[in-house]
Coordinates of C-alpha atoms in Angstrom, one line a residue:
X1 CA -13.3 -4.2 -62.7
X2 CA -11.9 -1.7 -65.3
X3 CA -14.4 0.8 -64.8
X4 CA -13.7 1.0 -61.1
X5 CA -10.1 1.2 -61.8
X6 CA -10.5 4.0 -64.1
X7 CA -12.7 5.9 -61.8
X8 CA -10.3 5.5 -58.8
X9 CA -7.2 6.8 -60.7
X10 CA -9.4 9.6 -62.2
X11 CA -10.6 10.7 -58.8
X12 CA -6.8 10.9 -57.8
X13 CA -5.5 12.7 -60.8
X14 CA -8.5 15.6 -60.4
X15 CA -7.6 15.6 -57.0
X16 CA -4.0 17.0 -57.6
X17 CA -4.9 19.5 -60.2
X18 CA -7.7 20.1 -63.0
X19 CA -5.5 19.9 -66.7
X20 CA -5.8 22.1 -69.6
X21 CA -5.9 20.8 -73.1
X22 CA -4.0 22.3 -76.1
X23 CA -5.3 22.6 -79.7
X24 CA -2.3 21.9 -81.6
X25 CA 1.3 20.9 -80.3
X26 CA 2.9 24.0 -82.0
X27 CA 1.3 26.2 -79.1
X28 CA 2.6 24.3 -76.3
X29 CA 5.4 26.7 -75.3
X30 CA 3.1 29.9 -75.9
X31 CA 0.3 28.3 -74.4
X32 CA 2.1 27.4 -71.2
X33 CA 3.5 31.1 -70.8
X34 CA 0.5 32.8 -71.3
X35 CA -1.7 30.4 -68.9
X36 CA 0.2 30.7 -66.1
X37 CA -0.2 27.0 -65.5
X38 CA 2.4 24.4 -65.1
X39 CA -0.2 21.7 -66.1
X40 CA -0.1 20.5 -69.8
X41 CA -2.4 18.0 -71.5
X42 CA -1.8 16.3 -75.0
X43 CA -4.3 13.7 -74.6
X44 CA -5.8 12.0 -77.5
X45 CA -3.9 13.8 -80.0
X46 CA -2.7 10.7 -82.0
X47 CA 1.0 11.4 -81.1
X48 CA 3.7 8.8 -82.0
X49 CA 6.5 10.7 -80.6
X50 CA 6.6 13.3 -77.9
X51 CA 7.2 16.6 -79.3
X52 CA 10.8 17.8 -78.8
X53 CA 9.6 21.3 -77.4
X54 CA 8.0 19.2 -74.3
X55 CA 11.7 18.9 -73.2
X56 CA 12.0 22.5 -72.9
X57 CA 9.2 23.0 -70.3
X58 CA 11.1 22.6 -67.2
X59 CA 8.7 24.3 -64.8
X60 CA 6.0 21.2 -65.7
X61 CA 4.3 19.9 -62.7
X62 CA 1.6 17.8 -64.4
X63 CA 1.7 16.3 -67.8
X64 CA -0.9 14.1 -69.6
X65 CA 0.4 12.1 -72.5
X66 CA -2.6 9.5 -72.3
X67 CA -4.3 7.8 -74.9
X68 CA -1.9 8.7 -77.9
X69 CA 0.3 6.0 -79.6
X70 CA 3.9 6.4 -77.8
X71 CA 6.1 3.6 -78.0
X72 CA 9.0 5.0 -76.3
X73 CA 9.8 8.1 -74.2
X74 CA 13.3 9.7 -74.6
X75 CA 15.8 10.2 -71.7
X76 CA 15.1 13.6 -72.1
X77 CA 12.1 13.1 -69.6
X78 CA 14.7 13.5 -66.7
X79 CA 14.8 16.8 -67.8
X80 CA 11.1 17.7 -66.3
X81 CA 12.7 17.1 -62.7
X82 CA 9.6 19.4 -61.5
X83 CA 6.8 16.6 -62.3
X84 CA 4.5 15.7 -59.7
X85 CA 1.9 14.2 -62.1
X86 CA 2.7 11.9 -65.1
X87 CA 0.0 10.4 -67.1
X88 CA 1.0 7.7 -69.7
X89 CA -1.8 5.4 -69.7
X90 CA -3.8 4.0 -73.0
X91 CA -0.4 4.2 -75.1
X92 CA 1.9 1.4 -76.6
X93 CA 5.1 1.4 -74.3
X94 CA 6.8 -1.7 -73.9
X95 CA 9.3 0.0 -71.2
X96 CA 10.0 3.3 -69.4
X97 CA 13.2 5.0 -69.6
X98 CA 15.6 4.5 -66.8
X99 CA 16.0 8.2 -66.5
X100 CA 12.6 8.1 -65.0
X101 CA 14.4 7.7 -61.5
X102 CA 15.7 11.4 -61.7
X103 CA 12.0 12.7 -61.5
X104 CA 12.4 12.6 -58.0
X105 CA 9.4 15.0 -57.2
X106 CA 7.0 12.6 -58.7
X107 CA 3.8 11.7 -56.7
X108 CA 1.4 10.1 -59.2
X109 CA 2.2 7.7 -62.1
X110 CA 0.0 6.2 -64.4
X111 CA 1.2 3.7 -66.9
X112 CA -1.9 1.4 -67.3
X113 CA -3.1 0.1 -70.4
X114 CA 0.3 -0.5 -72.1
X115 CA 2.8 -3.0 -73.3
X116 CA 5.2 -3.3 -70.3
X117 CA 7.0 -6.2 -69.7
X118 CA 9.4 -5.0 -66.9
X119 CA 10.0 -2.1 -64.8
X120 CA 12.9 -0.2 -64.7
X121 CA 15.0 -0.5 -61.2
X122 CA 15.4 3.1 -61.5
X123 CA 11.7 3.8 -60.6
X124 CA 12.8 3.1 -56.9
X125 CA 14.4 6.4 -56.9
X126 CA 11.2 8.1 -57.0
X127 CA 10.6 7.9 -53.3
X128 CA 7.9 10.6 -53.3
X129 CA 5.5 8.5 -55.2
X130 CA 2.0 7.8 -53.4
X131 CA 0.1 6.5 -56.5
X132 CA 1.4 4.1 -58.8
X133 CA -0.8 2.2 -61.5
X134 CA 0.8 -0.3 -63.9
X135 CA -2.4 -2.3 -64.6
X136 CA -3.1 -3.8 -67.5
X137 CA 0.1 -4.4 -68.7
X138 CA 2.4 -7.6 -69.1
X139 CA 4.2 -8.0 -65.9
X140 CA 5.3 -10.8 -64.2
X141 CA 7.7 -9.2 -61.5
X142 CA 8.7 -6.1 -60.0
X143 CA 12.4 -4.8 -59.4
X144 CA 13.6 -5.1 -55.5
X145 CA 14.4 -1.5 -55.7
X146 CA 10.5 -0.7 -55.5
X147 CA 10.8 -1.4 -51.8
X148 CA 12.0 2.3 -51.5
X149 CA 8.4 3.5 -52.1
X150 CA 7.7 3.7 -48.8
X151 CA 5.4 6.7 -49.3
X152 CA 3.1 4.8 -52.0
X153 CA -0.7 4.5 -50.6
X154 CA -2.4 3.2 -53.9
X155 CA -0.8 0.5 -56.0
X156 CA -2.6 -1.2 -58.8
X157 CA -1.2 -4.3 -60.5
X158 CA -4.5 -5.8 -61.7
X159 CA -4.3 -7.3 -65.2
X160 CA -1.1 -8.6 -65.4
X161 CA 1.0 -11.8 -65.2
X162 CA 1.8 -12.3 -61.6
X163 CA 2.2 -15.6 -60.3
X164 CA 3.6 -14.3 -57.0
X165 CA 3.4 -11.1 -54.9
X166 CA 6.7 -9.0 -55.7
X167 CA 8.6 -9.0 -52.4
X168 CA 9.1 -5.2 -52.7
X169 CA 5.3 -4.9 -52.0
X170 CA 5.8 -5.9 -48.4
X171 CA 8.1 -3.0 -47.8
X172 CA 5.5 -0.6 -48.8
X173 CA 4.1 -0.1 -45.3
X174 CA 1.8 3.0 -46.2
X175 CA -0.4 1.2 -48.9
X176 CA -4.2 1.7 -48.1
X177 CA -5.1 0.6 -51.6
X178 CA -3.6 -2.5 -53.5
X179 CA -5.3 -4.4 -56.3
X180 CA -4.0 -7.6 -57.6
X181 CA -6.7 -8.6 -59.4
X182 CA -6.9 -10.7 -62.6
X183 CA -3.3 -12.0 -62.4
X184 CA -2.1 -15.4 -61.8
X185 CA -1.4 -15.5 -58.0
X186 CA -1.2 -19.0 -56.5
X187 CA -0.3 -18.0 -52.9
X188 CA 0.3 -15.0 -50.8
X189 CA 3.1 -14.8 -48.3
X190 CA 2.5 -14.7 -44.6
X191 CA 4.2 -11.2 -45.1
X192 CA 1.1 -9.7 -45.9
X193 CA 0.7 -8.9 -42.6
X194 CA 3.3 -6.0 -42.7
X195 CA 0.7 -4.1 -44.9
X196 CA -0.9 -3.0 -41.9
X197 CA -2.5 0.3 -43.2
X198 CA -4.5 -1.5 -46.0
X199 CA -8.0 -0.8 -46.4
X200 CA -8.6 -2.2 -49.6
X201 CA -7.3 -5.4 -50.9
X202 CA -8.4 -7.0 -54.3
X203 CA -7.3 -10.6 -55.5
X204 CA -10.5 -11.8 -57.5
X205 CA -9.8 -13.6 -60.8
X206 CA -6.6 -15.4 -59.6
X207 CA -5.8 -18.9 -58.7
X208 CA -5.2 -18.8 -55.1
X209 CA -6.1 -22.1 -53.2
X210 CA -5.7 -20.7 -49.5
X211 CA -5.1 -17.6 -47.7
X212 CA -2.6 -16.8 -45.1
X213 CA -3.1 -16.5 -41.3
X214 CA -0.9 -13.4 -41.7
X215 CA -3.8 -11.7 -43.5
X216 CA -6.1 -11.6 -40.6
X217 CA -3.5 -9.0 -38.9
X218 CA -5.0 -6.6 -41.5
X219 CA -7.5 -5.5 -39.3
X220 CA -8.2 -2.1 -41.1
X221 CA -9.5 -3.6 -44.2
X222 CA -12.8 -2.9 -45.1
X223 CA -13.0 -4.6 -48.8
X224 CA -11.5 -7.7 -49.6
X225 CA -12.2 -9.4 -52.6
X226 CA -11.2 -12.6 -53.3
X227 CA -14.1 -13.5 -56.0
X228 CA -13.2 -16.2 -58.9
X229 CA -10.4 -18.1 -56.8
X230 CA -9.8 -21.8 -55.8
X231 CA -10.3 -21.1 -52.2
X232 CA -11.5 -24.1 -50.2
X233 CA -11.0 -23.0 -46.9
X234 CA -10.8 -20.1 -44.7
X235 CA -8.1 -19.2 -41.8
X236 CA -9.6 -19.3 -38.4
X237 CA -8.4 -16.1 -37.6
X238 CA -10.5 -14.2 -40.2
X239 CA -13.0 -13.2 -37.5
X240 CA -10.8 -10.6 -36.4
X241 CA -11.1 -8.4 -39.8
X242 CA -14.4 -6.7 -38.1
X243 CA -14.3 -3.9 -40.4
X244 CA -15.5 -5.9 -43.1
X245 CA -19.2 -5.7 -42.1
X246 CA -20.9 -7.8 -44.7
X247 CA -20.8 -10.5 -47.0
X248 CA -20.5 -8.0 -50.7
X249 CA -21.8 -8.8 -54.1
X250 CA -21.8 -5.5 -56.2
X251 CA -17.9 -4.6 -56.9
X252 CA -18.0 -1.3 -55.3
X253 CA -19.5 -2.5 -52.0
X254 CA -17.3 -2.8 -48.7
X255 CA -17.0 -6.0 -47.4
X256 CA -15.9 -9.5 -47.7
X257 CA -16.0 -10.8 -51.4
X258 CA -15.9 -14.6 -51.9
X259 CA -18.3 -15.9 -54.8
X260 CA -17.2 -18.4 -57.0
X261 CA -15.0 -20.1 -55.3
X262 CA -15.2 -24.1 -54.4
X263 CA -15.6 -23.4 -50.5
X264 CA -16.3 -26.5 -48.4
X265 CA -19.7 -27.5 -47.5
X266 CA -19.7 -26.2 -43.8
X267 CA -18.4 -23.0 -44.9
X268 CA -20.8 -22.6 -47.5
X269 CA -23.9 -23.5 -44.8
X270 CA -22.2 -20.9 -42.3
X271 CA -22.0 -18.2 -44.9
X272 CA -26.3 -18.5 -45.6
X273 CA -26.7 -16.5 -42.2
X274 CA -24.4 -13.8 -43.7
X275 CA -20.8 -12.7 -42.6
X276 CA -21.5 -12.8 -38.7
X277 CA -22.4 -16.4 -39.1
X278 CA -19.2 -17.1 -41.0
X279 CA -17.0 -15.4 -38.3
X280 CA -18.9 -17.1 -35.6
X281 CA -18.4 -20.4 -37.3
X282 CA -14.6 -19.6 -37.6
X283 CA -14.5 -18.2 -34.2
X284 CA -15.5 -21.5 -33.0
X285 CA -13.0 -23.5 -35.0
X286 CA -15.2 -25.1 -37.4
X287 CA -17.5 -26.6 -34.9

């Protein structure tokens, strides 16, 4: 799972612009002026604090501070109001400053593999966000204000402590990719049917015992991963998910992933004939 997560997010960052690297922090200002770029990478510099000069670079559009030892970000982050991409993954952040909400142009935010226990309400003001990764943290909930992120297309919440799907997610109707794997989810509300644009939904490694019928309205789904849960039965309407096409095994394969679940015997027998056989069984009402 982790490898796929990194590849997906690296691809998105590459799409929005290639980054340049510096040899040392003292050259930050001179470099950005001479290069003519509004892109700056300070990744893998062993930084415990962001350099003060950084907050003077008001023209920055893409900033990479990943794979350092940052524990906090100062309020001065708000000064970088032109940021489109902010990469903070692989640090030791336990929180984000409220001032992040002032980055109104932000489109991509990576904060995966940190130590976040909560997300500030203010992040809901970043209404231009299209990609958000909060994977590999210690989050058990999200603030209701994130329901304002109606342009969000990709959301990664994998490897957190969620026991239920945060209500704000049901308002993110532009989502095409949603990763909830390796949490503690026990159920998903019928409201999931609001996410009609979803193509990829990953919920493996949770504690799901059943699926809502509303899930069967997500007819654009091409990949639905339910591996490693506690599912015994499936909704009859699931045969409407015609774009799943096959029972999938490899993590990157499109289709329905449903191994390592205590499925009832009739379902297991139906699956021996493939996804078509399973859907026919569900279509017939389990007869």
